[in-house]
PDB file of C-alpha atoms in Angstrom:
ATOM      1  CA  MET A   1    -108.058 -26.337 -76.826  1.00 91.00           C
ATOM      2  CA  THR A   2    -108.251 -29.913 -78.017  1.00 94.00           C
ATOM      3  CA  VAL A   3    -105.979 -32.316 -76.150  1.00 94.00           C
ATOM      4  CA  ASP A   4    -104.756 -35.694 -77.401  1.00 95.00           C
ATOM      5  CA  PHE A   5    -103.710 -38.322 -74.883  1.00 92.00           C
ATOM      6  CA  GLU A   6    -101.925 -41.491 -75.959  1.00 95.00           C
ATOM      7  CA  TYR A   7    -102.621 -44.367 -73.597  1.00 95.00           C
ATOM      8  CA  ASN A   8    -100.693 -47.604 -73.272  1.00 93.00           C
ATOM      9  CA  PRO A   9    -103.101 -50.057 -71.628  1.00 92.00           C
ATOM     10  CA  LEU A  10    -102.013 -52.282 -68.767  1.00 93.00           C
ATOM     11  CA  LEU A  11    -102.792 -55.968 -68.457  1.00 94.00           C
ATOM     12  CA  GLU A  12    -105.383 -55.149 -65.788  1.00 94.00           C
ATOM     13  CA  ASP A  13    -107.351 -53.115 -68.357  1.00 95.00           C
ATOM     14  CA  PHE A  14    -108.381 -56.222 -70.305  1.00 96.00           C
ATOM     15  CA  ALA A  15    -110.839 -59.064 -69.912  1.00 92.00           C
ATOM     16  CA  ALA A  16    -109.668 -62.665 -70.334  1.00 92.00           C
ATOM     17  CA  ASP A  17    -110.441 -62.593 -74.069  1.00 93.00           C
ATOM     18  CA  GLY A  18    -108.197 -59.545 -74.600  1.00 95.00           C
ATOM     19  CA  THR A  19    -111.033 -57.018 -74.842  1.00 96.00           C
ATOM     20  CA  LEU A  20    -110.602 -53.637 -73.145  1.00 96.00           C
ATOM     21  CA  GLN A  21    -112.946 -53.528 -70.166  1.00 95.00           C
ATOM     22  CA  LEU A  22    -115.641 -50.896 -69.772  1.00 96.00           C
ATOM     23  CA  PRO A  23    -114.236 -49.320 -66.565  1.00 95.00           C
ATOM     24  CA  SER A  24    -110.889 -48.929 -68.320  1.00 96.00           C
ATOM     25  CA  ILE A  25    -112.520 -46.966 -71.137  1.00 97.00           C
ATOM     26  CA  LEU A  26    -113.866 -44.478 -68.610  1.00 96.00           C
ATOM     27  CA  LYS A  27    -110.478 -44.353 -66.894  1.00 95.00           C
ATOM     28  CA  ILE A  28    -108.715 -43.481 -70.134  1.00 96.00           C
ATOM     29  CA  LEU A  29    -111.162 -40.696 -70.906  1.00 96.00           C
ATOM     30  CA  GLU A  30    -110.976 -39.328 -67.370  1.00 93.00           C
ATOM     31  CA  ASN A  31    -107.185 -39.231 -67.508  1.00 92.00           C
ATOM     32  CA  SER A  32    -107.297 -37.313 -70.774  1.00 93.00           C
ATOM     33  CA  GLY A  33    -109.527 -34.734 -69.077  1.00 92.00           C
ATOM     34  CA  ASN A  34    -107.069 -34.457 -66.201  1.00 89.00           C
ATOM     35  CA  LYS A  35    -104.292 -33.799 -68.706  1.00 88.00           C
ATOM     36  CA  HIS A  36    -106.377 -30.972 -70.180  1.00 90.00           C
ATOM     37  CA  SER A  37    -106.806 -29.457 -66.705  1.00 89.00           C
ATOM     38  CA  ASP A  38    -103.069 -29.611 -66.093  1.00 86.00           C
ATOM     39  CA  LEU A  39    -102.332 -27.911 -69.421  1.00 87.00           C
ATOM     40  CA  ALA A  40    -104.912 -25.249 -68.568  1.00 84.00           C
ATOM     41  CA  GLY A  41    -103.149 -24.551 -65.265  1.00 85.00           C
ATOM     42  CA  ASP A  42    -106.159 -25.722 -63.251  1.00 83.00           C
ATOM     43  CA  ASN A  43    -104.566 -28.016 -60.664  1.00 76.00           C
ATOM     44  CA  ILE A  44    -107.363 -30.351 -59.550  1.00 69.00           C
ATOM     45  CA  LEU A  45    -105.675 -31.506 -56.341  1.00 66.00           C
ATOM     46  CA  LYS A  46    -104.713 -27.965 -55.363  1.00 61.00           C
ATOM     47  CA  GLY A  47    -108.239 -26.751 -56.003  1.00 52.00           C
ATOM     48  CA  SER A  48    -109.763 -29.488 -53.860  1.00 59.00           C
ATOM     49  CA  SER A  49    -107.383 -28.765 -50.973  1.00 59.00           C
ATOM     50  CA  SER A  50    -108.541 -25.138 -51.045  1.00 67.00           C
ATOM     51  CA  GLY A  51    -112.175 -26.213 -50.620  1.00 75.00           C
ATOM     52  CA  ILE A  52    -113.325 -25.800 -54.223  1.00 78.00           C
ATOM     53  CA  ALA A  53    -113.636 -28.758 -56.566  1.00 81.00           C
ATOM     54  CA  TRP A  54    -114.983 -29.790 -59.933  1.00 86.00           C
ATOM     55  CA  ILE A  55    -117.714 -32.368 -59.358  1.00 86.00           C
ATOM     56  CA  LEU A  56    -118.819 -34.730 -62.101  1.00 90.00           C
ATOM     57  CA  THR A  57    -122.604 -35.026 -62.353  1.00 94.00           C
ATOM     58  CA  ASP A  58    -123.154 -37.041 -65.544  1.00 96.00           C
ATOM     59  CA  TRP A  59    -121.596 -39.468 -68.036  1.00 96.00           C
ATOM     60  CA  LEU A  60    -122.866 -40.386 -71.500  1.00 97.00           C
ATOM     61  CA  LEU A  61    -120.969 -42.979 -73.526  1.00 97.00           C
ATOM     62  CA  ASP A  62    -121.531 -44.408 -77.008  1.00 97.00           C
ATOM     63  CA  ILE A  63    -119.286 -47.365 -77.894  1.00 98.00           C
ATOM     64  CA  SER A  64    -119.096 -48.546 -81.493  1.00 97.00           C
ATOM     65  CA  SER A  65    -116.406 -51.168 -80.798  1.00 97.00           C
ATOM     66  CA  TYR A  66    -114.133 -52.331 -77.982  1.00 97.00           C
ATOM     67  CA  PRO A  67    -110.357 -52.144 -78.470  1.00 97.00           C
ATOM     68  CA  LYS A  68    -108.329 -55.331 -78.160  1.00 97.00           C
ATOM     69  CA  TYR A  69    -105.010 -56.133 -76.523  1.00 96.00           C
ATOM     70  CA  GLY A  70    -102.193 -54.675 -78.620  1.00 95.00           C
ATOM     71  CA  ASP A  71    -104.293 -51.957 -80.267  1.00 96.00           C
ATOM     72  CA  LYS A  72    -102.984 -48.393 -80.325  1.00 97.00           C
ATOM     73  CA  LEU A  73    -105.209 -46.042 -78.315  1.00 97.00           C
ATOM     74  CA  LEU A  74    -105.557 -42.278 -78.403  1.00 98.00           C
ATOM     75  CA  ALA A  75    -108.069 -40.233 -76.404  1.00 97.00           C
ATOM     76  CA  ARG A  76    -109.126 -36.757 -77.498  1.00 97.00           C
ATOM     77  CA  THR A  77    -110.943 -34.246 -75.316  1.00 97.00           C
ATOM     78  CA  TRP A  78    -112.100 -30.646 -75.223  1.00 96.00           C
ATOM     79  CA  SER A  79    -114.463 -28.392 -73.297  1.00 93.00           C
ATOM     80  CA  GLU A  80    -117.547 -27.076 -75.034  1.00 92.00           C
ATOM     81  CA  THR A  81    -118.419 -23.406 -75.177  1.00 90.00           C
ATOM     82  CA  VAL A  82    -120.081 -22.666 -71.837  1.00 86.00           C
ATOM     83  CA  LYS A  83    -123.811 -22.074 -72.222  1.00 82.00           C
ATOM     84  CA  GLN A  84    -124.805 -22.256 -68.554  1.00 78.00           C
ATOM     85  CA  PRO A  85    -123.032 -20.316 -65.773  1.00 74.00           C
ATOM     86  CA  LEU A  86    -123.188 -23.273 -63.358  1.00 82.00           C
ATOM     87  CA  ALA A  87    -122.315 -26.186 -65.654  1.00 86.00           C
ATOM     88  CA  CYS A  88    -119.565 -27.132 -68.086  1.00 91.00           C
ATOM     89  CA  MET A  89    -119.589 -29.890 -70.692  1.00 93.00           C
ATOM     90  CA  ARG A  90    -116.534 -31.934 -71.675  1.00 95.00           C
ATOM     91  CA  ASP A  91    -116.435 -34.071 -74.822  1.00 96.00           C
ATOM     92  CA  PHE A  92    -114.350 -37.165 -75.504  1.00 98.00           C
ATOM     93  CA  GLU A  93    -113.358 -39.378 -78.389  1.00 98.00           C
ATOM     94  CA  LEU A  94    -111.363 -42.597 -78.177  1.00 98.00           C
ATOM     95  CA  PHE A  95    -109.537 -43.813 -81.262  1.00 98.00           C
ATOM     96  CA  CYS A  96    -108.376 -47.390 -81.809  1.00 98.00           C
ATOM     97  CA  ASN A  97    -105.683 -47.775 -84.477  1.00 97.00           C
ATOM     98  CA  GLY A  98    -106.773 -44.426 -85.904  1.00 96.00           C
ATOM     99  CA  GLU A  99    -110.516 -45.206 -86.021  1.00 97.00           C
ATOM    100  CA  ARG A 100    -112.964 -43.668 -83.581  1.00 98.00           C
ATOM    101  CA  CYS A 101    -114.509 -46.346 -81.372  1.00 98.00           C
ATOM    102  CA  VAL A 102    -116.007 -44.326 -78.490  1.00 98.00           C
ATOM    103  CA  ARG A 103    -117.820 -41.016 -78.061  1.00 98.00           C
ATOM    104  CA  GLY A 104    -118.289 -39.551 -74.597  1.00 97.00           C
ATOM    105  CA  LEU A 105    -119.778 -36.545 -72.850  1.00 97.00           C
ATOM    106  CA  THR A 106    -119.584 -35.382 -69.238  1.00 96.00           C
ATOM    107  CA  LYS A 107    -121.183 -32.601 -67.241  1.00 95.00           C
ATOM    108  CA  TRP A 108    -119.323 -30.802 -64.455  1.00 91.00           C
ATOM    109  CA  VAL A 109    -120.127 -28.221 -61.799  1.00 88.00           C
ATOM    110  CA  LEU A 110    -117.750 -26.232 -59.611  1.00 86.00           C
ATOM    111  CA  VAL A 111    -118.677 -26.760 -55.958  1.00 86.00           C
ATOM    112  CA  ASP A 112    -117.840 -25.234 -52.592  1.00 83.00           C
ATOM    113  CA  LEU A 113    -116.982 -28.406 -50.662  1.00 77.00           C
ATOM    114  CA  LYS A 114    -117.886 -26.905 -47.278  1.00 78.00           C
ATOM    115  CA  SER A 115    -121.381 -25.723 -48.195  1.00 78.00           C
ATOM    116  CA  GLY A 116    -121.987 -28.195 -51.007  1.00 75.00           C
ATOM    117  CA  ARG A 117    -123.304 -25.394 -53.183  1.00 84.00           C
ATOM    118  CA  PRO A 118    -122.432 -24.948 -56.862  1.00 81.00           C
ATOM    119  CA  LEU A 119    -120.375 -21.911 -57.822  1.00 85.00           C
ATOM    120  CA  ARG A 120    -120.518 -19.738 -60.899  1.00 86.00           C
ATOM    121  CA  VAL A 121    -117.549 -20.522 -63.131  1.00 83.00           C
ATOM    122  CA  SER A 122    -115.566 -17.352 -63.738  1.00 83.00           C
ATOM    123  CA  PRO A 123    -114.796 -16.179 -67.291  1.00 83.00           C
ATOM    124  CA  GLU A 124    -111.090 -16.322 -66.377  1.00 87.00           C
ATOM    125  CA  LEU A 125    -111.295 -20.020 -65.475  1.00 83.00           C
ATOM    126  CA  ILE A 126    -113.326 -20.801 -68.570  1.00 85.00           C
ATOM    127  CA  GLU A 127    -110.770 -19.051 -70.766  1.00 85.00           C
ATOM    128  CA  LYS A 128    -107.983 -21.221 -69.354  1.00 88.00           C
ATOM    129  CA  TYR A 129    -109.630 -24.239 -70.965  1.00 89.00           C
ATOM    130  CA  GLN A 130    -110.048 -22.480 -74.332  1.00 92.00           C
ATOM    131  CA  PRO A 131    -113.487 -24.006 -75.077  1.00 91.00           C
ATOM    132  CA  GLU A 132    -114.255 -25.334 -78.543  1.00 92.00           C
ATOM    133  CA  ASP A 133    -117.428 -24.546 -80.473  1.00 91.00           C
ATOM    134  CA  LYS A 134    -118.084 -28.192 -81.339  1.00 93.00           C
ATOM    135  CA  ALA A 135    -119.779 -31.197 -79.754  1.00 92.00           C
ATOM    136  CA  VAL A 136    -119.339 -34.935 -80.117  1.00 94.00           C
ATOM    137  CA  PHE A 137    -123.121 -35.440 -79.905  1.00 93.00           C
ATOM    138  CA  GLU A 138    -125.639 -33.378 -81.865  1.00 87.00           C
ATOM    139  CA  ASP A 139    -127.597 -32.791 -78.660  1.00 79.00           C
ATOM    140  CA  SER A 140    -125.481 -32.060 -75.591  1.00 71.00           C
ATOM    141  CA  LYS A 141    -128.418 -32.595 -73.246  1.00 80.00           C
ATOM    142  CA  MET A 142    -128.048 -35.622 -71.010  1.00 89.00           C
ATOM    143  CA  PRO A 143    -130.946 -38.066 -71.489  1.00 89.00           C
ATOM    144  CA  LYS A 144    -132.811 -38.850 -68.280  1.00 89.00           C
ATOM    145  CA  ILE A 145    -132.723 -42.275 -66.678  1.00 90.00           C
ATOM    146  CA  ALA A 146    -136.116 -43.476 -65.528  1.00 84.00           C
ATOM    147  CA  ILE A 147    -136.187 -44.655 -61.910  1.00 86.00           C
ATOM    148  CA  PRO A 148    -137.792 -48.106 -61.892  1.00 90.00           C
ATOM    149  CA  ASP A 149    -140.740 -48.742 -59.639  1.00 87.00           C
ATOM    150  CA  SER A 150    -139.647 -50.550 -56.474  1.00 86.00           C
ATOM    151  CA  SER A 151    -141.492 -53.663 -57.605  1.00 88.00           C
ATOM    152  CA  SER A 152    -139.418 -53.747 -60.811  1.00 92.00           C
ATOM    153  CA  PHE A 153    -136.126 -54.416 -59.039  1.00 95.00           C
ATOM    154  CA  THR A 154    -135.262 -58.094 -59.314  1.00 95.00           C
ATOM    155  CA  SER A 155    -132.064 -58.236 -57.267  1.00 94.00           C
ATOM    156  CA  GLU A 156    -130.242 -56.342 -54.548  1.00 94.00           C
ATOM    157  CA  THR A 157    -126.536 -56.210 -53.684  1.00 95.00           C
ATOM    158  CA  LYS A 158    -125.176 -54.652 -50.496  1.00 95.00           C
ATOM    159  CA  ILE A 159    -121.649 -53.278 -50.663  1.00 92.00           C
ATOM    160  CA  THR A 160    -119.438 -52.130 -47.802  1.00 90.00           C
ATOM    161  CA  LEU A 161    -116.989 -49.483 -48.927  1.00 90.00           C
ATOM    162  CA  ARG A 162    -113.252 -50.093 -48.905  1.00 87.00           C
ATOM    163  CA  ARG A 163    -110.712 -47.411 -48.085  1.00 87.00           C
ATOM    164  CA  SER A 164    -109.446 -47.645 -51.663  1.00 89.00           C
ATOM    165  CA  ASP A 165    -112.881 -46.594 -52.962  1.00 86.00           C
ATOM    166  CA  ILE A 166    -112.436 -43.084 -51.494  1.00 86.00           C
ATOM    167  CA  ASP A 167    -110.714 -40.394 -53.558  1.00 84.00           C
ATOM    168  CA  PHE A 168    -108.988 -37.093 -52.815  1.00 77.00           C
ATOM    169  CA  ASN A 169    -112.349 -35.335 -52.360  1.00 70.00           C
ATOM    170  CA  ASP A 170    -113.145 -37.737 -49.486  1.00 78.00           C
ATOM    171  CA  HIS A 171    -115.956 -39.532 -51.275  1.00 81.00           C
ATOM    172  CA  VAL A 172    -116.309 -42.533 -53.566  1.00 89.00           C
ATOM    173  CA  HIS A 173    -114.479 -41.891 -56.819  1.00 90.00           C
ATOM    174  CA  ASN A 174    -116.871 -41.406 -59.738  1.00 89.00           C
ATOM    175  CA  LEU A 175    -115.545 -44.359 -61.762  1.00 92.00           C
ATOM    176  CA  THR A 176    -116.015 -46.722 -58.820  1.00 94.00           C
ATOM    177  CA  TYR A 177    -119.797 -46.471 -59.120  1.00 95.00           C
ATOM    178  CA  LEU A 178    -119.545 -48.315 -62.435  1.00 96.00           C
ATOM    179  CA  ASP A 179    -117.672 -51.116 -60.638  1.00 95.00           C
ATOM    180  CA  PHE A 180    -120.549 -51.263 -58.144  1.00 95.00           C
ATOM    181  CA  ALA A 181    -123.073 -51.449 -60.987  1.00 96.00           C
ATOM    182  CA  LEU A 182    -121.220 -54.284 -62.700  1.00 96.00           C
ATOM    183  CA  GLU A 183    -121.081 -56.108 -59.367  1.00 95.00           C
ATOM    184  CA  ALA A 184    -124.855 -55.776 -59.063  1.00 95.00           C
ATOM    185  CA  LEU A 185    -125.630 -57.248 -62.486  1.00 96.00           C
ATOM    186  CA  PRO A 186    -127.051 -60.777 -62.507  1.00 95.00           C
ATOM    187  CA  ALA A 187    -124.240 -63.283 -63.130  1.00 93.00           C
ATOM    188  CA  ALA A 188    -125.506 -64.372 -66.550  1.00 92.00           C
ATOM    189  CA  ILE A 189    -125.786 -60.794 -67.814  1.00 94.00           C
ATOM    190  CA  TYR A 190    -122.366 -59.852 -66.462  1.00 92.00           C
ATOM    191  CA  SER A 191    -120.768 -62.849 -68.133  1.00 88.00           C
ATOM    192  CA  GLU A 192    -122.458 -62.194 -71.463  1.00 87.00           C
ATOM    193  CA  LYS A 193    -122.553 -58.401 -71.660  1.00 84.00           C
ATOM    194  CA  ARG A 194    -119.711 -56.781 -69.727  1.00 83.00           C
ATOM    195  CA  THR A 195    -117.615 -56.187 -72.845  1.00 85.00           C
ATOM    196  CA  ALA A 196    -120.614 -55.827 -75.131  1.00 89.00           C
ATOM    197  CA  PHE A 197    -122.502 -52.824 -73.745  1.00 96.00           C
ATOM    198  CA  ARG A 198    -122.712 -50.055 -76.346  1.00 97.00           C
ATOM    199  CA  ASN A 199    -124.395 -47.303 -74.343  1.00 96.00           C
ATOM    200  CA  VAL A 200    -123.625 -46.076 -70.855  1.00 97.00           C
ATOM    201  CA  ARG A 201    -125.466 -43.380 -68.940  1.00 97.00           C
ATOM    202  CA  ILE A 202    -124.505 -42.406 -65.382  1.00 97.00           C
ATOM    203  CA  ALA A 203    -126.222 -39.751 -63.265  1.00 97.00           C
ATOM    204  CA  TYR A 204    -124.627 -38.890 -59.920  1.00 95.00           C
ATOM    205  CA  LYS A 205    -127.044 -37.520 -57.333  1.00 92.00           C
ATOM    206  CA  THR A 206    -125.243 -37.369 -53.974  1.00 86.00           C
ATOM    207  CA  GLY A 207    -121.726 -38.446 -53.101  1.00 84.00           C
ATOM    208  CA  VAL A 208    -121.058 -41.473 -50.910  1.00 86.00           C
ATOM    209  CA  LYS A 209    -118.478 -41.035 -48.167  1.00 84.00           C
ATOM    210  CA  ALA A 210    -116.259 -43.383 -46.196  1.00 81.00           C
ATOM    211  CA  GLY A 211    -117.957 -45.620 -43.650  1.00 81.00           C
ATOM    212  CA  GLU A 212    -121.243 -45.906 -45.514  1.00 84.00           C
ATOM    213  CA  GLU A 213    -122.887 -49.052 -46.777  1.00 89.00           C
ATOM    214  CA  ILE A 214    -124.627 -48.862 -50.127  1.00 93.00           C
ATOM    215  CA  ILE A 215    -127.379 -50.916 -51.691  1.00 96.00           C
ATOM    216  CA  CYS A 216    -127.395 -51.576 -55.452  1.00 97.00           C
ATOM    217  CA  ARG A 217    -130.756 -52.564 -56.921  1.00 97.00           C
ATOM    218  CA  TYR A 218    -131.071 -53.971 -60.426  1.00 97.00           C
ATOM    219  CA  ALA A 219    -133.943 -53.891 -62.924  1.00 96.00           C
ATOM    220  CA  GLU A 220    -134.274 -54.545 -66.638  1.00 94.00           C
ATOM    221  CA  CYS A 221    -136.414 -51.860 -68.279  1.00 91.00           C
ATOM    222  CA  ASP A 222    -137.231 -51.880 -72.000  1.00 88.00           C
ATOM    223  CA  GLY A 223    -134.123 -53.923 -72.759  1.00 89.00           C
ATOM    224  CA  LYS A 224    -131.872 -51.645 -70.704  1.00 94.00           C
ATOM    225  CA  HIS A 225    -130.070 -52.703 -67.540  1.00 97.00           C
ATOM    226  CA  VAL A 226    -130.656 -50.150 -64.780  1.00 97.00           C
ATOM    227  CA  ILE A 227    -128.792 -50.112 -61.481  1.00 97.00           C
ATOM    228  CA  CYS A 228    -129.853 -47.650 -58.794  1.00 97.00           C
ATOM    229  CA  ILE A 229    -127.416 -47.126 -55.943  1.00 97.00           C
ATOM    230  CA  PHE A 230    -128.914 -46.149 -52.601  1.00 95.00           C
ATOM    231  CA  GLY A 231    -127.355 -45.180 -49.301  1.00 92.00           C
ATOM    232  CA  SER A 232    -128.270 -46.974 -46.086  1.00 87.00           C
ATOM    233  CA  ASP A 233    -130.700 -44.077 -45.573  1.00 90.00           C
ATOM    234  CA  GLU A 234    -132.510 -45.251 -48.751  1.00 92.00           C
ATOM    235  CA  LYS A 235    -131.689 -42.019 -50.564  1.00 93.00           C
ATOM    236  CA  LEU A 236    -130.797 -42.412 -54.240  1.00 95.00           C
ATOM    237  CA  ARG A 237    -127.108 -41.677 -54.787  1.00 94.00           C
ATOM    238  CA  THR A 238    -126.422 -42.736 -58.402  1.00 96.00           C
ATOM    239  CA  GLN A 239    -128.274 -44.156 -61.389  1.00 97.00           C
ATOM    240  CA  ILE A 240    -126.532 -46.221 -64.073  1.00 97.00           C
ATOM    241  CA  GLU A 241    -128.067 -47.449 -67.315  1.00 97.00           C
ATOM    242  CA  LEU A 242    -126.306 -49.979 -69.555  1.00 97.00           C
ATOM    243  CA  SER A 243    -127.490 -51.226 -72.919  1.00 94.00           C
TER     244      SER A 243
END
């Protein structure tokens, strides 16, 4: 099942120059995936309240151009044929005035929220999504993000969580980590690059819950901007790579 989702951007989705902001691109794609789940009869909120939830583990984004204010946007999404019993891949395309401007890929696991353990996805649940035998990238493997040596980090930003950062699964919403990463970028890079990044890679390690303080450390590695998000216990929670 391939699902198309027409999105009418809000003023808050744009930077001052009328360019669609990076977090808004992820939001559009995420909402298209939620629409697919609804059409498949897999109620995300109902599933979470029963103690079982889909957890996003990875994002991969390739941006050829950024839409502008007034452009017509359409997101397209589908689930790939399941090749691993504990992981599912979802593909995305974003079209601007009929031309593809973004390719995206995500990896998901079904998790028992009480134990934190991944669950095998049943054939019945897989069939609801009617997976497609196609992929937006030739290789559906998520490239690894190198963890910089501690001496490579050139700046550090501490962030205290707000109540609004917490989602229905009682942890920081996955898109919010990108906001944290953008906050941690050096001012000059943020000003110059925030609507110019072409590649985004996010790897979620461990969820952050309400009441925690996180530490975002920044390093530039081989021309790529890497932000590692740590908990107050110094455990790595999320890695984000922008280039």
